[in-house]
Amino acid sequence: MSKLRIVITGAGGRMGRTLLRAVLEGDAFTLAGALEHEGSAYLGQDAGQVAGLPFAGLSIGSDVAEAVRGADVVVDFSSPAASVRLAQHLAGSGIAHVIGTTGFSSEDLAAIAVAAERTAIVRSGNMSLGVNLLAVLTRKVAAVLDTSFDIEIVEMHHARKVDAPSGTALLLGEAAAEGRGIALDDHAVRVRDGHTGSRRAGDIGFATLRGGSVVGEHVVIFAGPAERIELAHKAEDRSIFANGALAAARWAAGKPAGLYSMVDVLGLADA
């Protein structure tokens, strides 16, 4: 069986370098392209050396059309604007698109949904098995407990993370809202400052911490009368996200057009 031809975007970033290493050291994929934005210091550099590996003979470029020509799947950890443009470029191409980028606006997500009508897109705020199991558990617990249990989501990431709350925190918030049968946008509280008054029953709160080199920590708190339930996940290495993204790439290649999530990839849709 021939290897799938894969393109990595955001190749010079933390996740990009982790993905390059996983692809170049593994045997499931052929690295068909590596992309960075115009002006990136990584442009023209060898993908293998950027990943801390021997010379791979493939330079990081910025020409999307050239990089994806003949590819089976693109794994994308770039920026919201770049991911939307890429989704639109790949629509109708037959090339699957795995999106691990976070920080999307509602307009961005709508544009991705339109592109998914013409190609297979897997989008998730977190690609790890553990976090997606946590989301399933969060949905189930939220469905069981009534609004006498307040839901708070606490997350911490490294100092250089640019979006808040994290994509994972929002994924968990969506799971909690789904369990409650409500819309997250109508009940999310992302900022508290000053004299805010009493907490409104049914809200889903977010607290964001940033510092150091923390890969990712998330806690979903169900705080009820005289008792508290906490569901937690701590990421210790970015390889868990890379492994999940590559599992999504293998799963998505050749799939019909549609917008999928890691719940679909991991077979947790009915869990």
PDB file of C-alpha atoms in Angstrom:
ATOM      1  CA  MET A   1       0.000   0.000   0.000  1.00  0.00           C
ATOM      2  CA  SER A   2       1.448   3.385  -1.012  1.00  0.00           C
ATOM      3  CA  LYS A   3       2.062   6.025   1.615  1.00  0.00           C
ATOM      4  CA  LEU A   4      -0.284   8.977   1.884  1.00  0.00           C
ATOM      5  CA  ARG A   5       1.196  12.235   0.638  1.00  0.00           C
ATOM      6  CA  ILE A   6       0.897  14.847   3.371  1.00  0.00           C
ATOM      7  CA  VAL A   7       1.460  18.598   3.548  1.00  0.00           C
ATOM      8  CA  ILE A   8       2.162  20.357   6.873  1.00  0.00           C
ATOM      9  CA  THR A   9       1.230  24.036   7.251  1.00  0.00           C
ATOM     10  CA  GLY A  10       2.593  26.237  10.012  1.00  0.00           C
ATOM     11  CA  ALA A  11       5.679  24.042   9.621  1.00  0.00           C
ATOM     12  CA  GLY A  12       7.964  26.293  11.652  1.00  0.00           C
ATOM     13  CA  GLY A  13       5.710  26.531  14.705  1.00  0.00           C
ATOM     14  CA  ARG A  14       5.760  24.314  17.776  1.00  0.00           C
ATOM     15  CA  MET A  15       3.130  21.952  16.427  1.00  0.00           C
ATOM     16  CA  GLY A  16       4.490  22.194  12.883  1.00  0.00           C
ATOM     17  CA  ARG A  17       7.941  21.025  13.953  1.00  0.00           C
ATOM     18  CA  THR A  18       6.436  18.242  16.050  1.00  0.00           C
ATOM     19  CA  LEU A  19       4.374  17.084  13.047  1.00  0.00           C
ATOM     20  CA  LEU A  20       7.397  17.218  10.722  1.00  0.00           C
ATOM     21  CA  ARG A  21       9.340  14.978  13.104  1.00  0.00           C
ATOM     22  CA  ALA A  22       6.448  12.519  13.400  1.00  0.00           C
ATOM     23  CA  VAL A  23       6.003  12.309   9.618  1.00  0.00           C
ATOM     24  CA  LEU A  24       9.703  12.082   8.741  1.00  0.00           C
ATOM     25  CA  GLU A  25      10.424   9.476  11.441  1.00  0.00           C
ATOM     26  CA  GLY A  26       7.269   7.440  10.729  1.00  0.00           C
ATOM     27  CA  ASP A  27       6.357   5.177   7.848  1.00  0.00           C
ATOM     28  CA  ALA A  28       2.700   6.066   7.172  1.00  0.00           C
ATOM     29  CA  PHE A  29       3.229   9.260   5.151  1.00  0.00           C
ATOM     30  CA  THR A  30       5.423  10.859   2.533  1.00  0.00           C
ATOM     31  CA  LEU A  31       6.091  14.533   3.247  1.00  0.00           C
ATOM     32  CA  ALA A  32       4.847  16.218   0.085  1.00  0.00           C
ATOM     33  CA  GLY A  33       5.094  19.827   1.259  1.00  0.00           C
ATOM     34  CA  ALA A  34       5.769  22.133   4.186  1.00  0.00           C
ATOM     35  CA  LEU A  35       4.289  25.635   4.301  1.00  0.00           C
ATOM     36  CA  GLU A  36       4.895  28.861   6.196  1.00  0.00           C
ATOM     37  CA  HIS A  37       3.571  32.382   5.761  1.00  0.00           C
ATOM     38  CA  GLU A  38       5.276  35.021   3.632  1.00  0.00           C
ATOM     39  CA  GLY A  39       8.076  36.639   5.578  1.00  0.00           C
ATOM     40  CA  SER A  40       8.663  33.643   7.852  1.00  0.00           C
ATOM     41  CA  ALA A  41      12.271  33.054   8.849  1.00  0.00           C
ATOM     42  CA  TYR A  42      11.768  29.373   8.022  1.00  0.00           C
ATOM     43  CA  LEU A  43      11.118  29.890   4.307  1.00  0.00           C
ATOM     44  CA  GLY A  44      13.730  28.120   2.209  1.00  0.00           C
ATOM     45  CA  GLN A  45      15.017  26.046   5.102  1.00  0.00           C
ATOM     46  CA  ASP A  46      15.069  22.254   4.896  1.00  0.00           C
ATOM     47  CA  ALA A  47      12.051  20.688   6.618  1.00  0.00           C
ATOM     48  CA  GLY A  48      14.124  17.980   8.243  1.00  0.00           C
ATOM     49  CA  GLN A  49      16.626  20.376   9.730  1.00  0.00           C
ATOM     50  CA  VAL A  50      13.849  22.664  10.997  1.00  0.00           C
ATOM     51  CA  ALA A  51      12.439  19.601  12.796  1.00  0.00           C
ATOM     52  CA  GLY A  52      15.849  18.835  14.323  1.00  0.00           C
ATOM     53  CA  LEU A  53      16.396  15.853  12.021  1.00  0.00           C
ATOM     54  CA  PRO A  54      18.818  15.067   9.180  1.00  0.00           C
ATOM     55  CA  PHE A  55      18.473  16.835   5.815  1.00  0.00           C
ATOM     56  CA  ALA A  56      15.140  15.820   4.202  1.00  0.00           C
ATOM     57  CA  GLY A  57      15.581  17.386   0.780  1.00  0.00           C
ATOM     58  CA  LEU A  58      12.343  19.395   0.963  1.00  0.00           C
ATOM     59  CA  SER A  59      12.352  23.148   1.575  1.00  0.00           C
ATOM     60  CA  ILE A  60       9.651  25.023   3.467  1.00  0.00           C
ATOM     61  CA  GLY A  61       7.753  27.271   1.058  1.00  0.00           C
ATOM     62  CA  SER A  62       4.784  29.623   0.894  1.00  0.00           C
ATOM     63  CA  ASP A  63       3.192  28.608  -2.446  1.00  0.00           C
ATOM     64  CA  VAL A  64       0.049  26.713  -1.427  1.00  0.00           C
ATOM     65  CA  ALA A  65      -0.913  25.616  -4.937  1.00  0.00           C
ATOM     66  CA  GLU A  66       2.522  24.124  -5.555  1.00  0.00           C
ATOM     67  CA  ALA A  67       2.761  22.430  -2.161  1.00  0.00           C
ATOM     68  CA  VAL A  68      -0.632  20.684  -2.287  1.00  0.00           C
ATOM     69  CA  ARG A  69      -0.376  19.513  -5.908  1.00  0.00           C
ATOM     70  CA  GLY A  70      -0.756  15.724  -5.769  1.00  0.00           C
ATOM     71  CA  ALA A  71      -1.263  15.647  -1.993  1.00  0.00           C
ATOM     72  CA  ASP A  72      -3.779  13.385  -0.236  1.00  0.00           C
ATOM     73  CA  VAL A  73      -4.180  15.407   2.946  1.00  0.00           C
ATOM     74  CA  VAL A  74      -3.104  18.697   4.530  1.00  0.00           C
ATOM     75  CA  VAL A  75      -2.562  19.020   8.282  1.00  0.00           C
ATOM     76  CA  ASP A  76      -2.968  22.629   9.285  1.00  0.00           C
ATOM     77  CA  PHE A  77      -1.770  24.349  12.475  1.00  0.00           C
ATOM     78  CA  SER A  78      -1.402  27.888  11.187  1.00  0.00           C
ATOM     79  CA  SER A  79      -3.625  30.921  11.861  1.00  0.00           C
ATOM     80  CA  PRO A  80      -7.396  31.418  11.549  1.00  0.00           C
ATOM     81  CA  ALA A  81      -7.130  33.572   8.415  1.00  0.00           C
ATOM     82  CA  ALA A  82      -4.651  31.191   6.773  1.00  0.00           C
ATOM     83  CA  SER A  83      -6.766  28.142   7.641  1.00  0.00           C
ATOM     84  CA  VAL A  84      -9.894  29.709   6.130  1.00  0.00           C
ATOM     85  CA  ARG A  85      -8.033  30.601   2.918  1.00  0.00           C
ATOM     86  CA  LEU A  86      -6.614  27.084   2.739  1.00  0.00           C
ATOM     87  CA  ALA A  87     -10.043  25.505   3.279  1.00  0.00           C
ATOM     88  CA  GLN A  88     -11.412  27.583   0.425  1.00  0.00           C
ATOM     89  CA  HIS A  89      -8.458  26.635  -1.788  1.00  0.00           C
ATOM     90  CA  LEU A  90      -8.861  22.906  -1.085  1.00  0.00           C
ATOM     91  CA  ALA A  91     -12.652  22.854  -1.564  1.00  0.00           C
ATOM     92  CA  GLY A  92     -13.491  20.558  -4.453  1.00  0.00           C
ATOM     93  CA  SER A  93      -9.891  19.331  -4.769  1.00  0.00           C
ATOM     94  CA  GLY A  94     -10.401  15.912  -3.169  1.00  0.00           C
ATOM     95  CA  ILE A  95      -7.623  16.732  -0.705  1.00  0.00           C
ATOM     96  CA  ALA A  96      -8.632  16.171   2.911  1.00  0.00           C
ATOM     97  CA  HIS A  97      -7.979  19.019   5.358  1.00  0.00           C
ATOM     98  CA  VAL A  98      -7.202  18.463   9.044  1.00  0.00           C
ATOM     99  CA  ILE A  99      -7.445  21.718  11.018  1.00  0.00           C
ATOM    100  CA  GLY A 100      -5.861  22.037  14.456  1.00  0.00           C
ATOM    101  CA  THR A 101      -5.758  25.839  14.327  1.00  0.00           C
ATOM    102  CA  THR A 102      -7.691  27.606  17.109  1.00  0.00           C
ATOM    103  CA  GLY A 103      -8.975  31.128  17.692  1.00  0.00           C
ATOM    104  CA  PHE A 104     -11.610  31.152  14.928  1.00  0.00           C
ATOM    105  CA  SER A 105     -14.419  33.705  14.822  1.00  0.00           C
ATOM    106  CA  SER A 106     -17.994  32.636  14.079  1.00  0.00           C
ATOM    107  CA  GLU A 107     -17.517  34.007  10.544  1.00  0.00           C
ATOM    108  CA  ASP A 108     -14.387  31.888  10.099  1.00  0.00           C
ATOM    109  CA  LEU A 109     -16.244  28.761  11.220  1.00  0.00           C
ATOM    110  CA  ALA A 110     -19.090  29.502   8.821  1.00  0.00           C
ATOM    111  CA  ALA A 111     -16.604  29.786   5.939  1.00  0.00           C
ATOM    112  CA  ILE A 112     -15.004  26.463   6.903  1.00  0.00           C
ATOM    113  CA  ALA A 113     -18.440  24.809   7.020  1.00  0.00           C
ATOM    114  CA  VAL A 114     -19.114  26.032   3.472  1.00  0.00           C
ATOM    115  CA  ALA A 115     -15.768  24.639   2.277  1.00  0.00           C
ATOM    116  CA  ALA A 116     -16.600  21.296   3.947  1.00  0.00           C
ATOM    117  CA  GLU A 117     -19.530  20.918   1.570  1.00  0.00           C
ATOM    118  CA  ARG A 118     -16.916  20.233  -1.127  1.00  0.00           C
ATOM    119  CA  THR A 119     -14.121  18.402   0.689  1.00  0.00           C
ATOM    120  CA  ALA A 120     -13.504  16.387   3.860  1.00  0.00           C
ATOM    121  CA  ILE A 121     -12.491  18.623   6.775  1.00  0.00           C
ATOM    122  CA  VAL A 122     -11.645  17.416  10.277  1.00  0.00           C
ATOM    123  CA  ARG A 123     -11.571  20.363  12.682  1.00  0.00           C
ATOM    124  CA  SER A 124     -10.971  20.125  16.407  1.00  0.00           C
ATOM    125  CA  GLY A 125      -9.807  22.446  19.154  1.00  0.00           C
ATOM    126  CA  ASN A 126      -7.709  19.539  20.403  1.00  0.00           C
ATOM    127  CA  MET A 127      -6.496  16.420  18.644  1.00  0.00           C
ATOM    128  CA  SER A 128      -5.616  14.235  21.635  1.00  0.00           C
ATOM    129  CA  LEU A 129      -7.513  11.082  22.604  1.00  0.00           C
ATOM    130  CA  GLY A 130      -7.590  12.106  26.258  1.00  0.00           C
ATOM    131  CA  VAL A 131      -9.131  15.521  25.674  1.00  0.00           C
ATOM    132  CA  ASN A 132     -11.810  14.128  23.376  1.00  0.00           C
ATOM    133  CA  LEU A 133     -12.696  11.496  25.967  1.00  0.00           C
ATOM    134  CA  LEU A 134     -12.849  14.348  28.499  1.00  0.00           C
ATOM    135  CA  ALA A 135     -15.287  16.185  26.215  1.00  0.00           C
ATOM    136  CA  VAL A 136     -17.536  13.125  26.042  1.00  0.00           C
ATOM    137  CA  LEU A 137     -17.473  12.811  29.847  1.00  0.00           C
ATOM    138  CA  THR A 138     -18.172  16.531  30.218  1.00  0.00           C
ATOM    139  CA  ARG A 139     -21.230  16.261  27.988  1.00  0.00           C
ATOM    140  CA  LYS A 140     -22.535  13.256  29.930  1.00  0.00           C
ATOM    141  CA  VAL A 141     -22.009  14.839  33.355  1.00  0.00           C
ATOM    142  CA  ALA A 142     -23.600  18.127  32.238  1.00  0.00           C
ATOM    143  CA  ALA A 143     -26.627  16.195  30.989  1.00  0.00           C
ATOM    144  CA  VAL A 144     -27.079  14.488  34.348  1.00  0.00           C
ATOM    145  CA  LEU A 145     -26.570  17.461  36.681  1.00  0.00           C
ATOM    146  CA  ASP A 146     -29.052  20.337  36.835  1.00  0.00           C
ATOM    147  CA  THR A 147     -28.224  24.040  37.045  1.00  0.00           C
ATOM    148  CA  SER A 148     -27.677  23.834  40.798  1.00  0.00           C
ATOM    149  CA  PHE A 149     -24.225  22.688  39.661  1.00  0.00           C
ATOM    150  CA  ASP A 150     -22.239  25.606  38.224  1.00  0.00           C
ATOM    151  CA  ILE A 151     -19.845  24.797  35.366  1.00  0.00           C
ATOM    152  CA  GLU A 152     -16.432  26.463  35.272  1.00  0.00           C
ATOM    153  CA  ILE A 153     -13.608  25.636  32.854  1.00  0.00           C
ATOM    154  CA  VAL A 154     -10.040  26.502  33.881  1.00  0.00           C
ATOM    155  CA  GLU A 155      -7.181  26.285  31.390  1.00  0.00           C
ATOM    156  CA  MET A 156      -3.459  27.064  31.380  1.00  0.00           C
ATOM    157  CA  HIS A 157      -1.008  27.251  28.484  1.00  0.00           C
ATOM    158  CA  HIS A 158       2.497  28.528  27.751  1.00  0.00           C
ATOM    159  CA  ALA A 159       3.238  32.241  27.727  1.00  0.00           C
ATOM    160  CA  ARG A 160       3.344  32.538  23.922  1.00  0.00           C
ATOM    161  CA  LYS A 161      -0.157  31.232  23.203  1.00  0.00           C
ATOM    162  CA  VAL A 162      -2.075  34.001  21.431  1.00  0.00           C
ATOM    163  CA  ASP A 163      -5.766  32.985  21.722  1.00  0.00           C
ATOM    164  CA  ALA A 164      -7.919  32.813  24.831  1.00  0.00           C
ATOM    165  CA  PRO A 165      -9.841  30.876  25.936  1.00  0.00           C
ATOM    166  CA  SER A 166      -8.008  27.990  24.320  1.00  0.00           C
ATOM    167  CA  GLY A 167      -9.632  25.975  21.566  1.00  0.00           C
ATOM    168  CA  THR A 168      -9.716  23.049  23.958  1.00  0.00           C
ATOM    169  CA  ALA A 169     -11.515  25.069  26.628  1.00  0.00           C
ATOM    170  CA  LEU A 170     -14.109  26.105  24.062  1.00  0.00           C
ATOM    171  CA  LEU A 171     -14.446  22.493  22.893  1.00  0.00           C
ATOM    172  CA  LEU A 172     -15.169  21.490  26.503  1.00  0.00           C
ATOM    173  CA  GLY A 173     -17.570  24.402  26.862  1.00  0.00           C
ATOM    174  CA  GLU A 174     -19.450  23.259  23.769  1.00  0.00           C
ATOM    175  CA  ALA A 175     -19.623  19.741  25.202  1.00  0.00           C
ATOM    176  CA  ALA A 176     -21.047  21.063  28.479  1.00  0.00           C
ATOM    177  CA  ALA A 177     -23.552  23.238  26.634  1.00  0.00           C
ATOM    178  CA  GLU A 178     -24.630  20.308  24.464  1.00  0.00           C
ATOM    179  CA  GLY A 179     -25.172  18.213  27.581  1.00  0.00           C
ATOM    180  CA  ARG A 180     -27.332  20.980  29.035  1.00  0.00           C
ATOM    181  CA  GLY A 181     -29.207  21.497  25.771  1.00  0.00           C
ATOM    182  CA  ILE A 182     -28.211  25.156  25.507  1.00  0.00           C
ATOM    183  CA  ALA A 183     -26.180  27.353  23.152  1.00  0.00           C
ATOM    184  CA  LEU A 184     -22.716  28.138  24.508  1.00  0.00           C
ATOM    185  CA  ASP A 185     -22.727  31.640  23.008  1.00  0.00           C
ATOM    186  CA  ASP A 186     -25.784  32.504  25.107  1.00  0.00           C
ATOM    187  CA  HIS A 187     -24.293  31.289  28.390  1.00  0.00           C
ATOM    188  CA  ALA A 188     -20.492  31.675  28.155  1.00  0.00           C
ATOM    189  CA  VAL A 189     -18.798  34.058  30.603  1.00  0.00           C
ATOM    190  CA  ARG A 190     -15.228  34.675  29.476  1.00  0.00           C
ATOM    191  CA  VAL A 191     -14.310  37.752  31.549  1.00  0.00           C
ATOM    192  CA  ARG A 192     -15.026  38.766  35.133  1.00  0.00           C
ATOM    193  CA  ASP A 193     -13.715  42.058  36.407  1.00  0.00           C
ATOM    194  CA  GLY A 194     -14.931  44.466  39.049  1.00  0.00           C
ATOM    195  CA  HIS A 195     -18.308  44.276  40.779  1.00  0.00           C
ATOM    196  CA  THR A 196     -19.969  41.610  38.622  1.00  0.00           C
ATOM    197  CA  GLY A 197     -22.840  40.650  40.872  1.00  0.00           C
ATOM    198  CA  SER A 198     -23.944  37.101  41.642  1.00  0.00           C
ATOM    199  CA  ARG A 199     -23.236  34.284  39.252  1.00  0.00           C
ATOM    200  CA  ARG A 200     -26.164  33.603  36.929  1.00  0.00           C
ATOM    201  CA  ALA A 201     -27.500  30.031  37.101  1.00  0.00           C
ATOM    202  CA  GLY A 202     -26.774  28.086  33.941  1.00  0.00           C
ATOM    203  CA  ASP A 203     -23.725  30.097  32.871  1.00  0.00           C
ATOM    204  CA  ILE A 204     -20.538  28.343  31.767  1.00  0.00           C
ATOM    205  CA  GLY A 205     -17.496  30.227  33.000  1.00  0.00           C
ATOM    206  CA  PHE A 206     -13.971  30.295  31.594  1.00  0.00           C
ATOM    207  CA  ALA A 207     -10.750  31.162  33.401  1.00  0.00           C
ATOM    208  CA  THR A 208      -7.550  31.587  31.394  1.00  0.00           C
ATOM    209  CA  LEU A 209      -4.004  31.259  32.758  1.00  0.00           C
ATOM    210  CA  ARG A 210      -0.799  31.841  30.767  1.00  0.00           C
ATOM    211  CA  GLY A 211       2.815  31.288  31.764  1.00  0.00           C
ATOM    212  CA  GLY A 212       6.050  29.438  31.274  1.00  0.00           C
ATOM    213  CA  SER A 213       6.186  26.427  28.979  1.00  0.00           C
ATOM    214  CA  VAL A 214       2.938  24.684  29.978  1.00  0.00           C
ATOM    215  CA  VAL A 215       1.800  22.457  27.085  1.00  0.00           C
ATOM    216  CA  GLY A 216      -1.847  22.465  28.148  1.00  0.00           C
ATOM    217  CA  GLU A 217      -3.936  21.856  31.276  1.00  0.00           C
ATOM    218  CA  HIS A 218      -7.732  21.862  31.477  1.00  0.00           C
ATOM    219  CA  VAL A 219     -10.151  21.320  34.345  1.00  0.00           C
ATOM    220  CA  VAL A 220     -13.952  21.210  34.048  1.00  0.00           C
ATOM    221  CA  ILE A 221     -15.491  21.987  37.429  1.00  0.00           C
ATOM    222  CA  PHE A 222     -19.087  21.140  38.367  1.00  0.00           C
ATOM    223  CA  ALA A 223     -19.607  23.053  41.632  1.00  0.00           C
ATOM    224  CA  GLY A 224     -22.829  22.111  43.400  1.00  0.00           C
ATOM    225  CA  PRO A 225     -24.375  22.460  46.836  1.00  0.00           C
ATOM    226  CA  ALA A 226     -21.802  21.069  49.292  1.00  0.00           C
ATOM    227  CA  GLU A 227     -19.923  19.028  46.661  1.00  0.00           C
ATOM    228  CA  ARG A 228     -17.734  19.497  43.607  1.00  0.00           C
ATOM    229  CA  ILE A 229     -16.845  17.262  40.659  1.00  0.00           C
ATOM    230  CA  GLU A 230     -13.682  17.968  38.663  1.00  0.00           C
ATOM    231  CA  LEU A 231     -12.674  16.420  35.344  1.00  0.00           C
ATOM    232  CA  ALA A 232      -9.099  17.166  34.306  1.00  0.00           C
ATOM    233  CA  HIS A 233      -6.552  16.596  31.552  1.00  0.00           C
ATOM    234  CA  LYS A 234      -2.862  17.533  31.528  1.00  0.00           C
ATOM    235  CA  ALA A 235      -0.835  17.368  28.326  1.00  0.00           C
ATOM    236  CA  GLU A 236       2.821  16.560  28.969  1.00  0.00           C
ATOM    237  CA  ASP A 237       4.146  16.550  25.393  1.00  0.00           C
ATOM    238  CA  ARG A 238       2.926  17.981  22.067  1.00  0.00           C
ATOM    239  CA  SER A 239       3.410  14.579  20.463  1.00  0.00           C
ATOM    240  CA  ILE A 240      -0.086  13.609  21.677  1.00  0.00           C
ATOM    241  CA  PHE A 241      -1.578  16.317  19.466  1.00  0.00           C
ATOM    242  CA  ALA A 242       0.624  15.373  16.516  1.00  0.00           C
ATOM    243  CA  ASN A 243      -0.305  11.698  16.852  1.00  0.00           C
ATOM    244  CA  GLY A 244      -3.985  12.605  16.959  1.00  0.00           C
ATOM    245  CA  ALA A 245      -3.687  14.917  13.956  1.00  0.00           C
ATOM    246  CA  LEU A 246      -1.958  12.212  11.927  1.00  0.00           C
ATOM    247  CA  ALA A 247      -4.609   9.687  12.959  1.00  0.00           C
ATOM    248  CA  ALA A 248      -7.178  12.194  11.680  1.00  0.00           C
ATOM    249  CA  ALA A 249      -5.207  12.557   8.444  1.00  0.00           C
ATOM    250  CA  ARG A 250      -5.218   8.786   7.851  1.00  0.00           C
ATOM    251  CA  TRP A 251      -8.945   8.636   8.650  1.00  0.00           C
ATOM    252  CA  ALA A 252      -9.930  11.625   6.491  1.00  0.00           C
ATOM    253  CA  ALA A 253      -8.008  10.746   3.339  1.00  0.00           C
ATOM    254  CA  GLY A 254     -10.538   9.593   0.763  1.00  0.00           C
ATOM    255  CA  LYS A 255     -13.574  10.412   2.930  1.00  0.00           C
ATOM    256  CA  PRO A 256     -16.571  12.129   1.312  1.00  0.00           C
ATOM    257  CA  ALA A 257     -17.022  15.855   1.741  1.00  0.00           C
ATOM    258  CA  GLY A 258     -18.215  16.866   5.178  1.00  0.00           C
ATOM    259  CA  LEU A 259     -17.259  18.611   8.404  1.00  0.00           C
ATOM    260  CA  TYR A 260     -15.941  16.065  10.886  1.00  0.00           C
ATOM    261  CA  SER A 261     -14.404  16.196  14.360  1.00  0.00           C
ATOM    262  CA  MET A 262     -12.063  14.028  16.417  1.00  0.00           C
ATOM    263  CA  VAL A 263     -15.162  12.436  17.930  1.00  0.00           C
ATOM    264  CA  ASP A 264     -15.808  10.968  14.459  1.00  0.00           C
ATOM    265  CA  VAL A 265     -12.176   9.970  13.976  1.00  0.00           C
ATOM    266  CA  LEU A 266     -12.039   8.182  17.340  1.00  0.00           C
ATOM    267  CA  GLY A 267     -15.443   6.534  16.969  1.00  0.00           C
ATOM    268  CA  LEU A 268     -16.867   8.342  20.004  1.00  0.00           C
ATOM    269  CA  ALA A 269     -19.930   9.800  18.304  1.00  0.00           C
ATOM    270  CA  ASP A 270     -22.260   7.357  20.053  1.00  0.00           C
ATOM    271  CA  ALA A 271     -20.380   7.334  23.365  1.00  0.00           C
TER     272      ALA A 271
END
